[in-house]
PDB file of C-alpha atoms and ligand atoms in Angstrom:
ATOM      1  CA  UNK O   1       8.466 128.136 118.360  1.00 78.00           C
ATOM      2  CA  UNK O   2       6.495 130.292 115.957  1.00 91.00           C
ATOM      3  CA  UNK O   3       7.219 132.877 113.294  1.00 97.00           C
ATOM      4  CA  UNK O   4       6.248 136.415 114.210  1.00 98.00           C
ATOM      5  CA  UNK O   5       3.498 138.055 112.148  1.00 98.00           C
ATOM      6  CA  UNK O   6       6.166 140.283 110.598  1.00 98.00           C
ATOM      7  CA  UNK O   7       8.178 137.217 109.517  1.00 98.00           C
ATOM      8  CA  UNK O   8       5.032 135.559 108.172  1.00 98.00           C
ATOM      9  CA  UNK O   9       4.337 138.700 106.171  1.00 98.00           C
ATOM     10  CA  UNK O  10       7.795 138.532 104.584  1.00 98.00           C
ATOM     11  CA  UNK O  11       6.972 134.988 103.414  1.00 98.00           C
ATOM     12  CA  UNK O  12       3.397 135.812 102.378  1.00 98.00           C
ATOM     13  CA  UNK O  13       4.538 138.839 100.382  1.00 98.00           C
ATOM     14  CA  UNK O  14       7.101 136.694  98.569  1.00 98.00           C
ATOM     15  CA  UNK O  15       4.543 134.189  97.213  1.00 98.00           C
ATOM     16  CA  UNK O  16       3.052 135.179  93.851  1.00 98.00           C
ATOM     17  CA  UNK O  17      -0.570 134.435  92.951  1.00 98.00           C
ATOM     18  CA  UNK O  18      -1.321 133.456  89.374  1.00 98.00           C
ATOM     19  CA  UNK O  19      -5.001 133.525  88.532  1.00 97.00           C
ATOM     20  CA  UNK O  20      -6.502 130.821  86.277  1.00 96.00           C
ATOM     21  CA  UNK O  21      -3.368 128.626  86.180  1.00 95.00           C
ATOM     22  CA  UNK O  22      -3.169 125.787  85.194  1.00 92.00           C
ATOM     23  CA  UNK O  23      -6.920 126.013  84.544  1.00 91.00           C
ATOM     24  CA  UNK O  24      -9.739 128.551  84.961  1.00 94.00           C
ATOM     25  CA  UNK O  25     -10.830 129.079  88.570  1.00 93.00           C
ATOM     26  CA  UNK O  26      -7.512 127.998  90.182  1.00 92.00           C
ATOM     27  CA  UNK O  27      -5.311 130.527  91.974  1.00 95.00           C
ATOM     28  CA  UNK O  28      -1.829 129.044  91.640  1.00 96.00           C
ATOM     29  CA  UNK O  29       0.576 129.858  94.516  1.00 98.00           C
ATOM     30  CA  UNK O  30       3.933 130.397  92.838  1.00 98.00           C
ATOM     31  CA  UNK O  31       6.802 129.773  95.284  1.00 98.00           C
ATOM     32  CA  UNK O  32       9.585 130.558  92.763  1.00 98.00           C
ATOM     33  CA  UNK O  33       9.336 134.162  93.978  1.00 98.00           C
ATOM     34  CA  UNK O  34       9.983 132.950  97.540  1.00 98.00           C
ATOM     35  CA  UNK O  35      12.976 130.900  96.377  1.00 98.00           C
ATOM     36  CA  UNK O  36      14.695 133.748  94.540  1.00 98.00           C
ATOM     37  CA  UNK O  37      14.136 136.134  97.463  1.00 98.00           C
ATOM     38  CA  UNK O  38      17.139 135.515  99.727  1.00 98.00           C
ATOM     39  CA  UNK O  39      15.549 137.138 102.775  1.00 98.00           C
ATOM     40  CA  UNK O  40      12.391 135.012 102.512  1.00 98.00           C
ATOM     41  CA  UNK O  41      14.088 131.738 101.553  1.00 98.00           C
ATOM     42  CA  UNK O  42      16.714 131.962 104.301  1.00 98.00           C
ATOM     43  CA  UNK O  43      14.156 133.042 106.901  1.00 98.00           C
ATOM     44  CA  UNK O  44      12.025 130.012 106.018  1.00 98.00           C
ATOM     45  CA  UNK O  45      14.876 127.486 105.961  1.00 98.00           C
ATOM     46  CA  UNK O  46      16.402 128.812 109.220  1.00 98.00           C
ATOM     47  CA  UNK O  47      12.989 128.537 110.879  1.00 98.00           C
ATOM     48  CA  UNK O  48      12.420 124.960 109.642  1.00 98.00           C
ATOM     49  CA  UNK O  49      15.942 123.947 110.685  1.00 98.00           C
ATOM     50  CA  UNK O  50      15.333 125.260 114.219  1.00 98.00           C
ATOM     51  CA  UNK O  51      11.966 123.540 114.430  1.00 98.00           C
ATOM     52  CA  UNK O  52      13.182 120.134 113.278  1.00 98.00           C
ATOM     53  CA  UNK O  53      16.644 119.906 114.797  1.00 97.00           C
ATOM     54  CA  UNK O  54      15.284 118.338 117.981  1.00 95.00           C
ATOM     55  CA  UNK O  55      13.180 115.705 116.169  1.00 98.00           C
ATOM     56  CA  UNK O  56      16.148 113.330 115.665  1.00 97.00           C
ATOM     57  CA  UNK O  57      15.069 112.651 112.097  1.00 98.00           C
ATOM     58  CA  UNK O  58      16.755 110.061 109.915  1.00 97.00           C
ATOM     59  CA  UNK O  59      15.390 111.280 106.567  1.00 98.00           C
ATOM     60  CA  UNK O  60      13.422 114.030 104.907  1.00 98.00           C
ATOM     61  CA  UNK O  61      11.089 112.828 102.129  1.00 98.00           C
ATOM     62  CA  UNK O  62      10.013 115.434  99.558  1.00 98.00           C
ATOM     63  CA  UNK O  63       7.131 115.211  97.085  1.00 98.00           C
ATOM     64  CA  UNK O  64       7.910 115.909  93.410  1.00 97.00           C
ATOM     65  CA  UNK O  65       8.764 118.474  92.460  1.00 97.00           C
ATOM     66  CA  UNK O  66       8.600 121.511  94.740  1.00 98.00           C
ATOM     67  CA  UNK O  67       8.929 119.323  97.830  1.00 98.00           C
ATOM     68  CA  UNK O  68      12.404 118.414  96.529  1.00 98.00           C
ATOM     69  CA  UNK O  69      13.625 121.990  96.858  1.00 98.00           C
ATOM     70  CA  UNK O  70      12.581 122.593 100.462  1.00 98.00           C
ATOM     71  CA  UNK O  71      13.236 118.980 101.464  1.00 98.00           C
ATOM     72  CA  UNK O  72      16.774 118.752 100.126  1.00 98.00           C
ATOM     73  CA  UNK O  73      17.752 122.137 101.591  1.00 98.00           C
ATOM     74  CA  UNK O  74      16.373 121.106 104.996  1.00 98.00           C
ATOM     75  CA  UNK O  75      18.012 117.663 104.865  1.00 98.00           C
ATOM     76  CA  UNK O  76      21.343 119.323 104.237  1.00 98.00           C
ATOM     77  CA  UNK O  77      21.008 121.787 107.092  1.00 98.00           C
ATOM     78  CA  UNK O  78      19.905 119.007 109.493  1.00 98.00           C
ATOM     79  CA  UNK O  79      22.625 116.629 108.293  1.00 98.00           C
ATOM     80  CA  UNK O  80      20.185 113.835 107.334  1.00 97.00           C
ATOM     81  CA  UNK O  81      19.410 111.950 104.108  1.00 97.00           C
ATOM     82  CA  UNK O  82      16.859 112.965 101.491  1.00 98.00           C
ATOM     83  CA  UNK O  83      14.358 110.679  99.729  1.00 98.00           C
ATOM     84  CA  UNK O  84      12.517 111.874  96.597  1.00 98.00           C
ATOM     85  CA  UNK O  85       8.907 110.740  96.225  1.00 98.00           C
ATOM     86  CA  UNK O  86       8.402 110.734  92.466  1.00 98.00           C
ATOM     87  CA  UNK O  87       5.619 110.451  89.937  1.00 97.00           C
ATOM     88  CA  UNK O  88       5.264 106.968  88.450  1.00 97.00           C
ATOM     89  CA  UNK O  89       7.895 105.839  85.949  1.00 97.00           C
ATOM     90  CA  UNK O  90      10.724 108.217  86.907  1.00 98.00           C
ATOM     91  CA  UNK O  91      12.761 106.128  89.359  1.00 98.00           C
ATOM     92  CA  UNK O  92      15.236 103.686  87.777  1.00 98.00           C
ATOM     93  CA  UNK O  93      15.474 100.902  90.403  1.00 98.00           C
ATOM     94  CA  UNK O  94      12.772  98.631  91.916  1.00 98.00           C
ATOM     95  CA  UNK O  95       9.991 100.739  93.382  1.00 98.00           C
ATOM     96  CA  UNK O  96       7.010 100.559  95.678  1.00 98.00           C
ATOM     97  CA  UNK O  97       4.047 102.692  94.738  1.00 98.00           C
ATOM     98  CA  UNK O  98       0.802 104.185  95.954  1.00 97.00           C
ATOM     99  CA  UNK O  99      -2.180 105.207  93.864  1.00 96.00           C
ATOM    100  CA  UNK O 100      -4.445 108.088  94.779  1.00 94.00           C
ATOM    101  CA  UNK O 101      -7.456 109.692  93.190  1.00 90.00           C
ATOM    102  CA  UNK O 102      -7.532 113.135  91.621  1.00 83.00           C
ATOM    103  CA  UNK O 103     -10.568 115.177  90.632  1.00 72.00           C
ATOM    104  CA  UNK O 104     -10.562 113.228  87.362  1.00 74.00           C
ATOM    105  CA  UNK O 105      -8.867 109.835  87.284  1.00 84.00           C
ATOM    106  CA  UNK O 106      -5.947 108.830  89.477  1.00 92.00           C
ATOM    107  CA  UNK O 107      -2.237 109.336  89.909  1.00 95.00           C
ATOM    108  CA  UNK O 108       0.583 107.232  91.312  1.00 97.00           C
ATOM    109  CA  UNK O 109       3.733 108.065  93.286  1.00 98.00           C
ATOM    110  CA  UNK O 110       6.773 105.924  93.985  1.00 98.00           C
ATOM    111  CA  UNK O 111       9.898 105.494  96.085  1.00 98.00           C
ATOM    112  CA  UNK O 112      12.760 103.073  95.684  1.00 98.00           C
ATOM    113  CA  UNK O 113      12.232  99.861  97.628  1.00 97.00           C
ATOM    114  CA  UNK O 114      15.412 100.493  99.646  1.00 97.00           C
ATOM    115  CA  UNK O 115      14.924 104.257 100.065  1.00 98.00           C
ATOM    116  CA  UNK O 116      14.931 104.114 103.867  1.00 97.00           C
ATOM    117  CA  UNK O 117      17.438 101.292 104.234  1.00 90.00           C
ATOM    118  CA  UNK O 118      20.551 103.237 103.544  1.00 77.00           C
ATOM    119  CA  UNK O 119      21.894 103.139 107.086  1.00 77.00           C
ATOM    120  CA  UNK O 120      22.333 100.531 109.818  1.00 81.00           C
ATOM    121  CA  UNK O 121      19.706 101.979 112.122  1.00 86.00           C
ATOM    122  CA  UNK O 122      18.619 100.068 115.209  1.00 89.00           C
ATOM    123  CA  UNK O 123      15.222 101.757 115.163  1.00 94.00           C
ATOM    124  CA  UNK O 124      12.556 102.263 112.496  1.00 96.00           C
ATOM    125  CA  UNK O 125      13.728 105.256 110.420  1.00 97.00           C
ATOM    126  CA  UNK O 126      12.040 108.528 111.401  1.00 98.00           C
ATOM    127  CA  UNK O 127      10.933 110.579 108.412  1.00 98.00           C
ATOM    128  CA  UNK O 128       9.612 114.091 107.945  1.00 98.00           C
ATOM    129  CA  UNK O 129       7.479 114.472 104.810  1.00 98.00           C
ATOM    130  CA  UNK O 130       7.518 117.898 103.158  1.00 98.00           C
ATOM    131  CA  UNK O 131       5.760 119.614 100.265  1.00 98.00           C
ATOM    132  CA  UNK O 132       5.193 123.210  99.232  1.00 98.00           C
ATOM    133  CA  UNK O 133       1.402 123.209  99.532  1.00 98.00           C
ATOM    134  CA  UNK O 134      -1.559 121.165 100.768  1.00 97.00           C
ATOM    135  CA  UNK O 135      -4.846 121.516  98.896  1.00 95.00           C
ATOM    136  CA  UNK O 136      -7.150 118.458  99.229  1.00 94.00           C
ATOM    137  CA  UNK O 137      -4.398 116.458 100.956  1.00 96.00           C
ATOM    138  CA  UNK O 138      -4.680 113.482  98.573  1.00 95.00           C
ATOM    139  CA  UNK O 139      -1.041 113.610  97.477  1.00 96.00           C
ATOM    140  CA  UNK O 140       0.308 113.895 101.018  1.00 97.00           C
ATOM    141  CA  UNK O 141      -1.945 111.112 102.299  1.00 97.00           C
ATOM    142  CA  UNK O 142      -0.614 108.768  99.591  1.00 97.00           C
ATOM    143  CA  UNK O 143       2.976 109.863 100.305  1.00 98.00           C
ATOM    144  CA  UNK O 144       2.597 109.191 104.044  1.00 98.00           C
ATOM    145  CA  UNK O 145       1.258 105.696 103.226  1.00 97.00           C
ATOM    146  CA  UNK O 146       4.191 105.118 100.920  1.00 98.00           C
ATOM    147  CA  UNK O 147       6.661 105.976 103.693  1.00 98.00           C
ATOM    148  CA  UNK O 148       5.000 103.389 105.975  1.00 97.00           C
ATOM    149  CA  UNK O 149       5.096 100.817 103.139  1.00 97.00           C
ATOM    150  CA  UNK O 150       8.798 101.575 102.776  1.00 97.00           C
ATOM    151  CA  UNK O 151       9.376 100.461 106.383  1.00 97.00           C
ATOM    152  CA  UNK O 152       9.753 103.906 107.940  1.00 98.00           C
ATOM    153  CA  UNK O 153       7.672 106.055 110.281  1.00 98.00           C
ATOM    154  CA  UNK O 154       6.367 109.368 109.015  1.00 98.00           C
ATOM    155  CA  UNK O 155       6.450 111.432 112.181  1.00 98.00           C
ATOM    156  CA  UNK O 156       5.120 114.706 110.752  1.00 98.00           C
ATOM    157  CA  UNK O 157       4.080 116.289 107.471  1.00 98.00           C
ATOM    158  CA  UNK O 158       5.197 119.866 106.820  1.00 98.00           C
ATOM    159  CA  UNK O 159       3.751 122.277 104.265  1.00 98.00           C
ATOM    160  CA  UNK O 160       4.850 125.811 103.517  1.00 98.00           C
ATOM    161  CA  UNK O 161       1.277 126.739 102.499  1.00 98.00           C
ATOM    162  CA  UNK O 162      -2.050 125.319 103.686  1.00 98.00           C
ATOM    163  CA  UNK O 163      -5.090 126.200 101.560  1.00 97.00           C
ATOM    164  CA  UNK O 164      -7.325 126.201 104.618  1.00 97.00           C
ATOM    165  CA  UNK O 165     -10.697 126.336 102.861  1.00 96.00           C
ATOM    166  CA  UNK O 166     -10.070 122.958 101.171  1.00 94.00           C
ATOM    167  CA  UNK O 167      -9.742 121.285 104.606  1.00 96.00           C
ATOM    168  CA  UNK O 168      -7.055 118.826 103.444  1.00 96.00           C
ATOM    169  CA  UNK O 169      -4.856 119.640 106.410  1.00 98.00           C
ATOM    170  CA  UNK O 170      -7.710 119.130 108.903  1.00 98.00           C
ATOM    171  CA  UNK O 171      -8.387 115.675 107.414  1.00 97.00           C
ATOM    172  CA  UNK O 172      -4.715 114.658 107.353  1.00 98.00           C
ATOM    173  CA  UNK O 173      -4.294 115.756 110.987  1.00 98.00           C
ATOM    174  CA  UNK O 174      -6.701 112.988 111.992  1.00 97.00           C
ATOM    175  CA  UNK O 175      -4.086 110.388 111.099  1.00 96.00           C
ATOM    176  CA  UNK O 176      -0.710 112.148 111.355  1.00 98.00           C
ATOM    177  CA  UNK O 177       0.777 115.327 112.877  1.00 98.00           C
ATOM    178  CA  UNK O 178       0.737 118.206 110.379  1.00 98.00           C
ATOM    179  CA  UNK O 179       2.650 121.492 110.539  1.00 98.00           C
ATOM    180  CA  UNK O 180       1.734 124.366 108.210  1.00 98.00           C
ATOM    181  CA  UNK O 181       4.027 127.390 108.055  1.00 98.00           C
ATOM    182  CA  UNK O 182       1.352 129.616 106.447  1.00 98.00           C
ATOM    183  CA  UNK O 183      -2.439 129.321 106.286  1.00 97.00           C
ATOM    184  CA  UNK O 184      -4.061 130.950 103.274  1.00 96.00           C
TER     185      UNK O 184
HETATM  186  P1  AMP U   1      -3.530 118.001  96.941  1.00 80.37           P
HETATM  187  O1  AMP U   1      -3.173 116.543  96.699  1.00 80.37           O
HETATM  188  O2  AMP U   1      -4.909 118.348  96.452  1.00 80.37           O
HETATM  189  O3  AMP U   1      -3.289 118.398  98.375  1.00 80.37           O
HETATM  190  O4  AMP U   1      -2.555 118.860  96.014  1.00 80.37           O
HETATM  191  C1  AMP U   1      -1.289 119.139  96.446  1.00 80.37           C
HETATM  192  C2  AMP U   1      -0.287 119.202  95.305  1.00 80.37           C
HETATM  193  O5  AMP U   1      -0.770 119.976  94.204  1.00 80.37           O
HETATM  194  C3  AMP U   1       0.988 119.879  95.794  1.00 80.37           C
HETATM  195  O6  AMP U   1       2.104 119.160  95.319  1.00 80.37           O
HETATM  196  C4  AMP U   1       0.916 121.287  95.249  1.00 80.37           C
HETATM  197  O7  AMP U   1       2.191 121.701  94.820  1.00 80.37           O
HETATM  198  C5  AMP U   1      -0.075 121.224  94.083  1.00 80.37           C
HETATM  199  N1  AMP U   1      -1.110 122.289  94.139  1.00 80.37           N
HETATM  200  C6  AMP U   1      -2.442 122.115  94.361  1.00 80.37           C
HETATM  201  N2  AMP U   1      -3.110 123.267  94.346  1.00 80.37           N
HETATM  202  C7  AMP U   1      -2.196 124.240  94.132  1.00 80.37           C
HETATM  203  C8  AMP U   1      -2.253 125.676  94.041  1.00 80.37           C
HETATM  204  N3  AMP U   1      -3.407 126.367  94.154  1.00 80.37           N
HETATM  205  N4  AMP U   1      -1.096 126.357  93.835  1.00 80.37           N
HETATM  206  C9  AMP U   1       0.074 125.679  93.728  1.00 80.37           C
HETATM  207  N5  AMP U   1       0.196 124.348  93.812  1.00 80.37           N
HETATM  208  C10 AMP U   1      -0.922 123.615  94.000  1.00 80.37           C
END
């Protein structure tokens, strides 16, 4: 199941480009203009719901903070639980964490130790990981590792936008299935 080019154009036209944000040379893809556009947001969420309803997922995990928006909306429409993957120091209970390197220095993301143990499942919980955008793929790679550490299986990673030239998606695909709604 694929979006038509016309549907893709509705989504593409709804994403705003901000030049030199947050630093010179970066073109920031602003998805707030997709979210407040009811035609685009509903088209996207209906499409993702149709795609993932046959996956028999147990949870959606979303990466802070824009992954929370798409992830929680999708979890609700699929009738499954939602797990926030947060930046270090935000979650109140015992956590497990994963470090990853950035251009300068490193960052760390966390989930609660019992994030995927909320139900009496007889199988390893099946998780879809979602974020708004993949650039280098470092954040998503760390998040997928974190899901495994949490005792669940990350069965696919979904991005609304893939920045194709950075090749993060191509690299991530070597270890896990990846689905990109839009390639830019
Ligand atoms: P990366 O780990 O390099 O794949 O970076 C992905 C994370 O950074 C995602 O959570 C994105 O929301 C954010 N990000 C990176 N580049 C951009 C960009 N050009 N526009 C908007 N968000 C970005």
